[in-house]
Tab-separated table of C-alpha atoms in Angstrom:
chain	number	residue	atom	x	y	z
C	1	MET	CA	20.508	13.673	-3.469
C	2	GLN	CA	20.411	13.047	-6.768
C	3	PRO	CA	17.937	15.274	-9.354
C	4	PRO	CA	14.833	13.265	-10.528
C	5	VAL	CA	14.793	11.213	-13.431
C	6	ARG	CA	13.495	13.047	-16.493
C	7	TYR	CA	10.399	10.942	-17.970
C	8	SER	CA	11.088	9.560	-21.958
C	9	PRO	CA	9.265	6.658	-23.788
C	10	ASP	CA	12.422	4.669	-23.421
C	11	VAL	CA	12.287	4.101	-19.895
C	12	GLU	CA	10.107	1.213	-20.867
C	13	ALA	CA	10.972	-1.805	-22.133
C	14	LEU	CA	7.761	-3.583	-23.726
C	15	ARG	CA	7.977	-7.529	-24.138
C	16	PRO	CA	7.517	-9.124	-27.260
C	17	ASP	CA	4.875	-11.699	-25.506
C	18	GLU	CA	2.861	-8.624	-23.853
C	19	GLY	CA	-0.239	-9.201	-26.003
C	20	GLN	CA	-0.297	-13.134	-25.319
C	21	ILE	CA	0.076	-12.775	-21.570
C	22	ILE	CA	-2.923	-9.902	-21.605
C	23	GLU	CA	-5.137	-12.561	-23.729
C	24	GLN	CA	-4.333	-14.871	-20.891
C	25	LEU	CA	-5.151	-12.687	-18.000
C	26	ASN	CA	-8.366	-11.992	-19.664
C	27	ALA	CA	-9.057	-15.458	-19.591
C	28	ALA	CA	-8.226	-16.171	-16.252
C	29	PHE	CA	-10.242	-13.249	-15.189
C	30	ASP	CA	-13.139	-14.112	-17.429
C	31	LYS	CA	-12.877	-17.338	-15.189
C	32	ILE	CA	-13.105	-15.221	-11.954
C	33	LEU	CA	-16.092	-13.108	-13.223
C	34	THR	CA	-17.910	-15.871	-14.548
C	35	ARG	CA	-17.982	-18.546	-11.871
C	36	VAL	CA	-18.789	-15.649	-9.047
C	37	ALA	CA	-21.627	-14.307	-11.559
C	38	GLU	CA	-23.224	-17.374	-12.109
C	39	ASP	CA	-23.014	-18.508	-8.377
C	40	SER	CA	-24.217	-15.046	-7.160
C	41	GLY	CA	-26.496	-13.829	-9.727
C	42	HIS	CA	-24.863	-10.472	-9.868
C	43	ALA	CA	-21.174	-9.628	-11.411
C	44	VAL	CA	-18.582	-7.841	-9.045
C	45	ARG	CA	-14.930	-6.855	-10.196
C	46	SER	CA	-12.493	-9.454	-10.842
C	47	VAL	CA	-10.478	-8.174	-8.333
C	48	HIS	CA	-11.257	-6.015	-5.186
C	49	ALA	CA	-14.539	-7.462	-5.379
C	50	LYS	CA	-15.390	-6.479	-1.791
C	51	SER	CA	-16.043	-2.964	-1.150
C	52	HIS	CA	-15.641	-2.077	2.523
C	53	GLY	CA	-16.767	1.626	2.132
C	54	ILE	CA	-17.606	4.341	-0.144
C	55	LEU	CA	-16.726	8.120	0.750
C	56	GLU	CA	-17.039	11.326	-0.869
C	57	GLY	CA	-14.546	14.014	-0.232
C	58	THR	CA	-11.904	16.560	-1.543
C	59	LEU	CA	-8.608	16.768	-3.030
C	60	THR	CA	-6.762	19.965	-2.294
C	61	ILE	CA	-3.740	20.732	-4.697
C	62	ASP	CA	-0.913	22.494	-2.233
C	63	ALA	CA	-0.060	26.128	-3.766
C	64	ASP	CA	3.416	27.192	-4.396
C	65	LEU	CA	4.720	23.436	-5.360
C	66	PRO	CA	8.624	23.340	-6.697
C	67	PRO	CA	8.635	22.718	-10.358
C	68	GLU	CA	9.494	18.953	-9.984
C	69	LEU	CA	6.284	18.587	-8.255
C	70	ALA	CA	3.925	20.896	-10.016
C	71	GLN	CA	3.127	18.411	-12.422
C	72	GLY	CA	0.295	17.214	-14.367
C	73	LEU	CA	-3.043	17.210	-12.071
C	74	PHE	CA	-0.835	18.655	-9.505
C	75	ALA	CA	0.331	21.255	-11.996
C	76	ARG	CA	-2.456	23.840	-10.533
C	77	ALA	CA	-3.403	24.658	-6.839
C	78	GLY	CA	-7.365	23.944	-6.279
C	79	GLU	CA	-9.790	21.680	-5.156
C	80	HIS	CA	-11.317	18.405	-6.855
C	81	LYS	CA	-14.584	16.369	-5.563
C	82	VAL	CA	-13.087	12.674	-5.035
C	83	TYR	CA	-14.921	9.509	-4.538
C	84	MET	CA	-12.924	7.026	-2.283
C	85	ARG	CA	-13.560	3.158	-2.378
C	86	MET	CA	-11.781	1.001	0.024
C	87	SER	CA	-11.950	-2.931	-0.947
C	88	THR	CA	-9.911	-6.093	-0.334
C	89	ASN	CA	-8.103	-7.675	-2.917
C	90	ALA	CA	-9.924	-11.096	-3.842
C	91	GLY	CA	-11.895	-11.825	-6.996
C	92	ASP	CA	-15.241	-13.501	-5.109
C	93	ILE	CA	-17.140	-11.998	-1.888
C	94	LEU	CA	-15.078	-13.709	0.813
C	95	PRO	CA	-16.373	-13.245	4.641
C	96	ASP	CA	-13.915	-10.790	6.591
C	97	ALA	CA	-12.318	-13.971	8.795
C	98	VAL	CA	-10.620	-14.291	5.483
C	99	SER	CA	-7.623	-11.141	6.025
C	100	LEU	CA	-6.671	-10.097	2.659
C	101	PRO	CA	-4.736	-6.815	1.334
C	102	ARG	CA	-6.419	-3.759	1.838
C	103	GLY	CA	-7.038	-0.983	-1.360
C	104	ILE	CA	-8.350	2.112	-2.301
C	105	ALA	CA	-9.526	3.321	-5.378
C	106	LEU	CA	-9.238	7.192	-5.665
C	107	LYS	CA	-10.971	8.943	-8.635
C	108	VAL	CA	-10.520	12.691	-8.568
C	109	LEU	CA	-13.414	14.824	-10.808
C	110	ASP	CA	-13.086	17.800	-12.823
C	111	VAL	CA	-9.412	17.383	-13.929
C	112	GLU	CA	-8.164	18.901	-17.316
C	113	GLY	CA	-5.684	18.143	-19.471
C	114	GLU	CA	-4.621	15.798	-22.615
C	115	ARG	CA	-6.147	12.212	-21.836
C	116	LEU	CA	-4.447	8.898	-22.198
C	117	PRO	CA	-6.112	6.659	-25.135
C	118	ASP	CA	-9.602	5.430	-24.639
C	119	ALA	CA	-9.680	7.380	-21.230
C	120	GLU	CA	-13.477	8.641	-20.837
C	121	GLY	CA	-14.530	11.257	-18.927
C	122	THR	CA	-12.886	14.015	-16.895
C	123	THR	CA	-11.396	12.007	-13.877
C	124	GLN	CA	-8.172	10.986	-12.585
C	125	ASN	CA	-8.004	7.619	-11.482
C	126	PHE	CA	-5.606	6.525	-8.655
C	127	ILE	CA	-5.349	2.972	-7.243
C	128	MET	CA	-3.169	1.893	-4.071
C	129	VAL	CA	-2.898	-1.004	-1.665
C	130	ASN	CA	-1.588	-1.289	1.707
C	131	GLY	CA	1.935	-2.790	1.001
C	132	THR	CA	5.158	-1.619	-0.756
C	133	VAL	CA	5.865	-3.865	-3.166
C	134	PHE	CA	4.038	-5.797	-6.077
C	135	GLN	CA	3.690	-9.529	-5.235
C	136	ALA	CA	5.140	-10.438	-8.801
C	137	PRO	CA	7.815	-8.529	-11.168
C	138	ASN	CA	5.846	-8.678	-14.251
C	139	ALA	CA	2.625	-9.978	-15.771
C	140	GLU	CA	3.808	-13.722	-16.958
C	141	LYS	CA	4.431	-14.270	-12.987
C	142	PHE	CA	1.257	-12.618	-12.033
C	143	LEU	CA	-0.661	-15.051	-14.272
C	144	GLY	CA	0.843	-18.047	-12.779
C	145	SER	CA	-0.504	-16.901	-9.340
C	146	LEU	CA	-3.804	-15.457	-10.934
C	147	LYS	CA	-4.581	-18.792	-12.494
C	148	LEU	CA	-4.368	-20.654	-9.126
C	149	LEU	CA	-6.914	-18.226	-7.271
C	150	ALA	CA	-9.114	-18.311	-10.454
C	151	GLY	CA	-9.193	-22.429	-9.588
C	152	THR	CA	-10.395	-21.408	-6.058
C	153	THR	CA	-12.597	-18.617	-6.681
C	154	ASP	CA	-16.252	-18.887	-4.755
C	155	ARG	CA	-15.067	-22.234	-3.605
C	156	VAL	CA	-13.773	-23.954	-0.428
C	157	GLU	CA	-14.917	-21.037	1.735
C	158	GLY	CA	-13.967	-22.812	5.287
C	159	LEU	CA	-10.950	-23.747	3.693
C	160	LYS	CA	-10.155	-20.093	3.182
C	161	VAL	CA	-10.972	-18.966	6.590
C	162	ALA	CA	-8.952	-21.738	8.564
C	163	ALA	CA	-5.940	-21.056	5.693
C	164	SER	CA	-6.166	-17.387	6.776
C	165	THR	CA	-5.798	-18.005	10.357
C	166	VAL	CA	-2.749	-19.995	9.896
C	167	LEU	CA	-1.059	-17.948	7.195
C	168	ARG	CA	-1.822	-14.764	9.754
C	169	GLY	CA	0.251	-16.459	11.913
C	170	VAL	CA	3.108	-17.276	9.631
C	171	ASN	CA	3.309	-13.655	8.605
C	172	LYS	CA	3.411	-12.382	12.096
C	173	ALA	CA	6.549	-14.504	12.386
C	174	LEU	CA	8.179	-13.520	9.365
C	175	HIS	CA	7.493	-9.780	10.467
C	176	ALA	CA	9.262	-10.540	13.811
C	177	VAL	CA	12.345	-11.397	12.153
C	178	GLY	CA	12.262	-8.486	9.438
C	179	ILE	CA	10.703	-10.465	6.619
C	180	ASP	CA	7.615	-9.432	4.616
C	181	SER	CA	5.844	-11.359	2.107
C	182	PRO	CA	3.177	-9.811	0.093
C	183	THR	CA	2.452	-13.597	-1.415
C	184	ILE	CA	1.754	-14.711	1.753
C	185	GLY	CA	-0.632	-11.452	2.261
C	186	SER	CA	-2.099	-11.806	-0.862
C	187	LEU	CA	-3.211	-15.405	-0.217
C	188	GLY	CA	-5.082	-14.826	3.450
C	189	GLY	CA	-2.329	-14.086	5.639
C	190	ALA	CA	-2.330	-10.097	5.932
C	191	PRO	CA	-3.338	-8.533	9.240
C	192	ASN	CA	-6.901	-7.845	9.731
C	193	VAL	CA	-6.453	-4.217	9.866
C	194	ASP	CA	-8.473	-1.329	10.259
C	195	PRO	CA	-8.053	0.218	6.613
C	196	LEU	CA	-8.887	3.887	8.150
C	197	GLY	CA	-5.381	3.668	9.648
C	198	GLU	CA	-3.393	2.122	6.744
C	199	THR	CA	-0.805	3.727	4.278
C	200	TYR	CA	-1.744	3.122	0.551
C	201	ASN	CA	0.511	2.827	-1.989
C	202	SER	CA	0.736	2.785	-6.131
C	203	LEU	CA	3.446	-0.120	-5.814
C	204	THR	CA	3.878	0.822	-9.666
C	205	PRO	CA	5.539	3.628	-11.330
C	206	PHE	CA	3.700	6.268	-13.396
C	207	ARG	CA	4.666	9.033	-15.767
C	208	TYR	CA	4.668	12.438	-13.571
C	209	GLY	CA	4.557	15.214	-16.331
C	210	ASP	CA	8.240	15.456	-17.062
C	211	TYR	CA	9.572	12.999	-14.481
C	212	ILE	CA	8.428	9.282	-13.116
C	213	ALA	CA	7.244	8.648	-9.636
C	214	LYS	CA	4.913	6.282	-7.219
C	215	PHE	CA	2.279	7.524	-5.294
C	216	SER	CA	1.000	7.136	-1.690
C	217	LEU	CA	-1.731	8.208	0.463
C	218	VAL	CA	-1.209	8.628	4.329
C	219	PRO	CA	-3.361	9.202	6.930
C	220	VAL	CA	-2.276	12.185	8.985
C	221	ALA	CA	-5.393	13.141	10.952
C	222	PRO	CA	-5.299	12.027	14.736
C	223	ALA	CA	-8.437	10.281	14.425
C	224	LEU	CA	-6.967	7.887	11.660
C	225	THR	CA	-3.349	7.461	12.856
C	226	ALA	CA	-5.021	6.224	16.261
C	227	LEU	CA	-6.400	3.438	14.112
C	228	THR	CA	-2.912	2.382	12.294
C	229	GLY	CA	-2.362	-1.069	13.111
C	230	THR	CA	-5.587	-1.775	14.879
C	231	GLU	CA	-6.985	-5.459	13.808
C	232	ILE	CA	-10.540	-5.960	13.663
C	233	ASP	CA	-12.365	-8.882	15.189
C	234	ALA	CA	-14.145	-10.724	12.442
C	235	SER	CA	-15.071	-13.968	14.038
C	236	GLY	CA	-18.916	-14.627	13.439
C	237	ARG	CA	-18.994	-10.702	11.356
C	238	PRO	CA	-18.815	-11.474	7.818
C	239	ASN	CA	-18.879	-8.053	6.826
C	240	ALA	CA	-16.876	-6.839	10.000
C	241	ILE	CA	-14.426	-4.357	8.341
C	242	ARG	CA	-17.753	-2.565	6.536
C	243	GLU	CA	-19.409	-2.323	9.870
C	244	THR	CA	-16.372	-0.995	11.637
C	245	VAL	CA	-15.408	1.479	8.689
C	246	GLN	CA	-19.323	2.610	9.008
C	247	SER	CA	-19.259	2.996	12.761
C	248	GLU	CA	-16.142	5.044	12.840
C	249	MET	CA	-16.736	7.293	9.490
C	250	ALA	CA	-20.100	8.645	11.385
C	251	GLY	CA	-17.677	10.376	13.670
C	252	ILE	CA	-14.620	10.782	12.065
C	253	ALA	CA	-13.317	13.983	9.782
C	254	GLY	CA	-10.816	11.854	7.560
C	255	GLU	CA	-7.688	13.725	6.322
C	256	TRP	CA	-4.396	11.852	4.010
C	257	GLU	CA	-1.511	13.861	2.565
C	258	PHE	CA	-1.593	12.738	-0.853
C	259	ARG	CA	2.333	12.430	-1.806
C	260	VAL	CA	4.536	11.335	-4.618
C	261	GLN	CA	8.039	9.660	-4.880
C	262	LEU	CA	10.264	10.854	-7.849
C	263	CYS	CA	12.571	8.434	-9.633
C	264	ARG	CA	16.089	9.708	-8.910
C	265	ASP	CA	17.929	6.516	-10.471
C	266	LEU	CA	16.578	4.129	-12.844
C	267	GLU	CA	18.806	1.207	-11.426
C	268	ARG	CA	17.878	1.551	-7.990
C	269	GLN	CA	14.183	2.783	-8.748
C	270	PRO	CA	13.507	0.526	-11.773
C	271	VAL	CA	10.206	1.081	-13.805
C	272	GLU	CA	9.706	-2.519	-14.994
C	273	ASP	CA	9.878	-4.509	-11.728
C	274	PRO	CA	7.726	-3.749	-9.160
C	275	THR	CA	8.859	-5.962	-6.429
C	276	VAL	CA	11.910	-3.995	-6.101
C	277	GLU	CA	10.912	-1.102	-3.383
C	278	TRP	CA	11.889	2.494	-3.960
C	279	LYS	CA	13.835	2.981	-0.565
C	280	GLU	CA	12.748	6.687	0.751
C	281	ASP	CA	16.499	7.644	1.863
C	282	GLU	CA	17.133	7.354	-1.940
C	283	ALA	CA	14.000	8.876	-2.988
C	284	PRO	CA	11.615	10.297	-0.483
C	285	PHE	CA	7.953	11.021	-0.651
C	286	GLN	CA	7.019	14.256	-0.928
C	287	ARG	CA	3.503	16.076	-0.252
C	288	VAL	CA	1.689	17.541	-3.192
C	289	GLY	CA	-1.755	17.548	-1.481
C	290	VAL	CA	-4.482	16.694	1.180
C	291	VAL	CA	-7.497	14.540	0.635
C	292	ARG	CA	-10.422	15.549	3.134
C	293	VAL	CA	-13.739	13.403	4.245
C	294	GLN	CA	-15.920	14.803	6.591
C	295	PRO	CA	-18.079	12.253	8.703
C	296	GLN	CA	-20.496	10.641	7.051
C	297	ASP	CA	-22.188	7.338	6.365
C	298	SER	CA	-19.183	5.137	4.380
C	299	TRP	CA	-22.100	2.788	3.498
C	300	HIS	CA	-24.932	4.916	2.066
C	301	PRO	CA	-27.237	3.045	-0.610
C	302	ASP	CA	-27.436	6.006	-2.991
C	303	ARG	CA	-23.785	6.112	-3.001
C	304	VAL	CA	-22.963	2.695	-2.714
C	305	GLN	CA	-25.211	2.254	-6.260
C	306	ALA	CA	-23.545	5.194	-7.937
C	307	VAL	CA	-19.897	4.354	-7.153
C	308	ASP	CA	-19.813	0.581	-6.677
C	309	GLU	CA	-22.064	-0.651	-9.036
C	310	GLU	CA	-22.211	2.101	-11.773
C	311	MET	CA	-18.371	3.351	-12.147
C	312	ARG	CA	-15.256	1.545	-12.661
C	313	PHE	CA	-11.839	2.410	-11.446
C	314	SER	CA	-8.705	1.931	-13.740
C	315	VAL	CA	-5.111	3.487	-13.845
C	316	TRP	CA	-5.555	4.089	-17.664
C	317	THR	CA	-8.409	6.609	-16.612
C	318	GLY	CA	-6.663	9.971	-16.549
C	319	LEU	CA	-4.184	12.127	-17.802
C	320	ALA	CA	-1.604	11.324	-20.281
C	321	ALA	CA	0.692	13.318	-17.986
C	322	HIS	CA	-0.066	10.371	-15.581
C	323	ARG	CA	0.467	7.514	-17.853
C	324	PRO	CA	1.023	4.193	-16.279
C	325	LEU	CA	4.560	2.756	-16.810
C	326	GLY	CA	6.065	-1.018	-16.825
C	327	ASN	CA	5.213	-4.033	-18.067
C	328	VAL	CA	2.403	-4.553	-14.966
C	329	ASN	CA	0.505	-1.320	-15.877
C	330	ARG	CA	0.520	-2.003	-19.358
C	331	ALA	CA	-1.086	-5.505	-18.717
C	332	ARG	CA	-3.662	-4.012	-16.562
C	333	ASN	CA	-5.024	-1.851	-19.157
C	334	ALA	CA	-7.387	-4.570	-21.259
C	335	PRO	CA	-8.541	-6.704	-18.414
C	336	TYR	CA	-9.686	-3.449	-16.155
C	337	ARG	CA	-11.983	-2.950	-19.657
C	338	HIS	CA	-13.155	-6.199	-19.910
C	339	SER	CA	-13.929	-6.608	-16.204
C	340	ALA	CA	-15.922	-3.520	-16.695
C	341	GLU	CA	-17.805	-4.447	-19.733
C	342	PHE	CA	-18.707	-7.699	-18.366
C	343	ARG	CA	-20.251	-6.155	-15.331
C	344	GLU	CA	-22.058	-3.850	-17.513
C	345	ARG	CA	-23.753	-6.979	-19.504
C	346	PHE	CA	-24.317	-9.138	-16.839
C	347	ASN	CA	-25.954	-6.448	-14.323
C	348	ARG	CA	-27.698	-4.705	-16.999
C	349	CYS	CA	-26.592	-1.736	-15.647
C	350	PRO	CA	-24.563	0.696	-17.551
C	351	ILE	CA	-20.987	1.735	-16.400
C	352	HIS	CA	-20.502	5.731	-16.090
C	353	GLU	CA	-17.592	7.679	-15.937
C	354	PRO	CA	-18.124	11.063	-14.665
C	355	GLY	CA	-17.512	14.076	-17.644
C	356	ALA	CA	-18.048	11.469	-20.388
C	357	LEU	CA	-19.943	12.171	-23.215
C	358	ARG	CA	-23.461	9.872	-23.410
């Protein structure tokens, strides 16, 4: 196996139109944010708006990691408090019969080290979904999809439910012949699986101290792996996922391995195109820590208020050692901040970043 590629700034290739594309992304997200806020009277996130569970736990960083894995946050063994937010990817609050990709946002508290530019507080954020590749190779292509979604946000809910049923059938047929379609999944054709049994991936690459990596969160507790692939019947239950997770987490001690996949060949594991899967036989995932969550109420009102309403999650909140890399990641910075500022203004509820000076 090849040694990991060392990070240097020239692994990224900036495009001259990135500023213009980001302005257009903000405009499309504004359309989603404004429509949902005006229709519901409450502002939510422009993506992954609907939360299905908020958990509190710990990340234990493994001791005696080899030098290439003992980087950034993971350079020192120890334990950190974490918050986990489970969600689906739409920018409007849809009934769970519309089956969408699952996401997990992980906020690691009390992290020491040089911060990314404008990264308030002392946390490291990781954002992952239950897929292996991003749906678009760059921000410009993603913008085209986003404009279509913005046009249907908070509209034709019944049609979305019906379309989701059809698309799930299409997706299952494609899976049967070995084809995976993140685009069909993002439009409502994803399997309506229990989020507690899913494996989550960052999809995009990040600096990993002296190296480059993607991240993964993998369920390992038997009570979680027993749920892998289990589908939730959401017919007549608009919040079926939330209710299911709440019922299950009342009795589950959850455990997920945090793994990193080091880039070993920039041709075969590109930084700028997240539609290319980094094959595990060429760049294996390796464990660097464990997230543990004790049985708890995953929809406790106090935690929902503190985390879902008063915090934001951004891949640009964290350490310089874990700088987001690639065109798609660069394009996430301004829209994430823009979305949080809109929520803060509309809801008249300050967004708090743990450890930030006030």
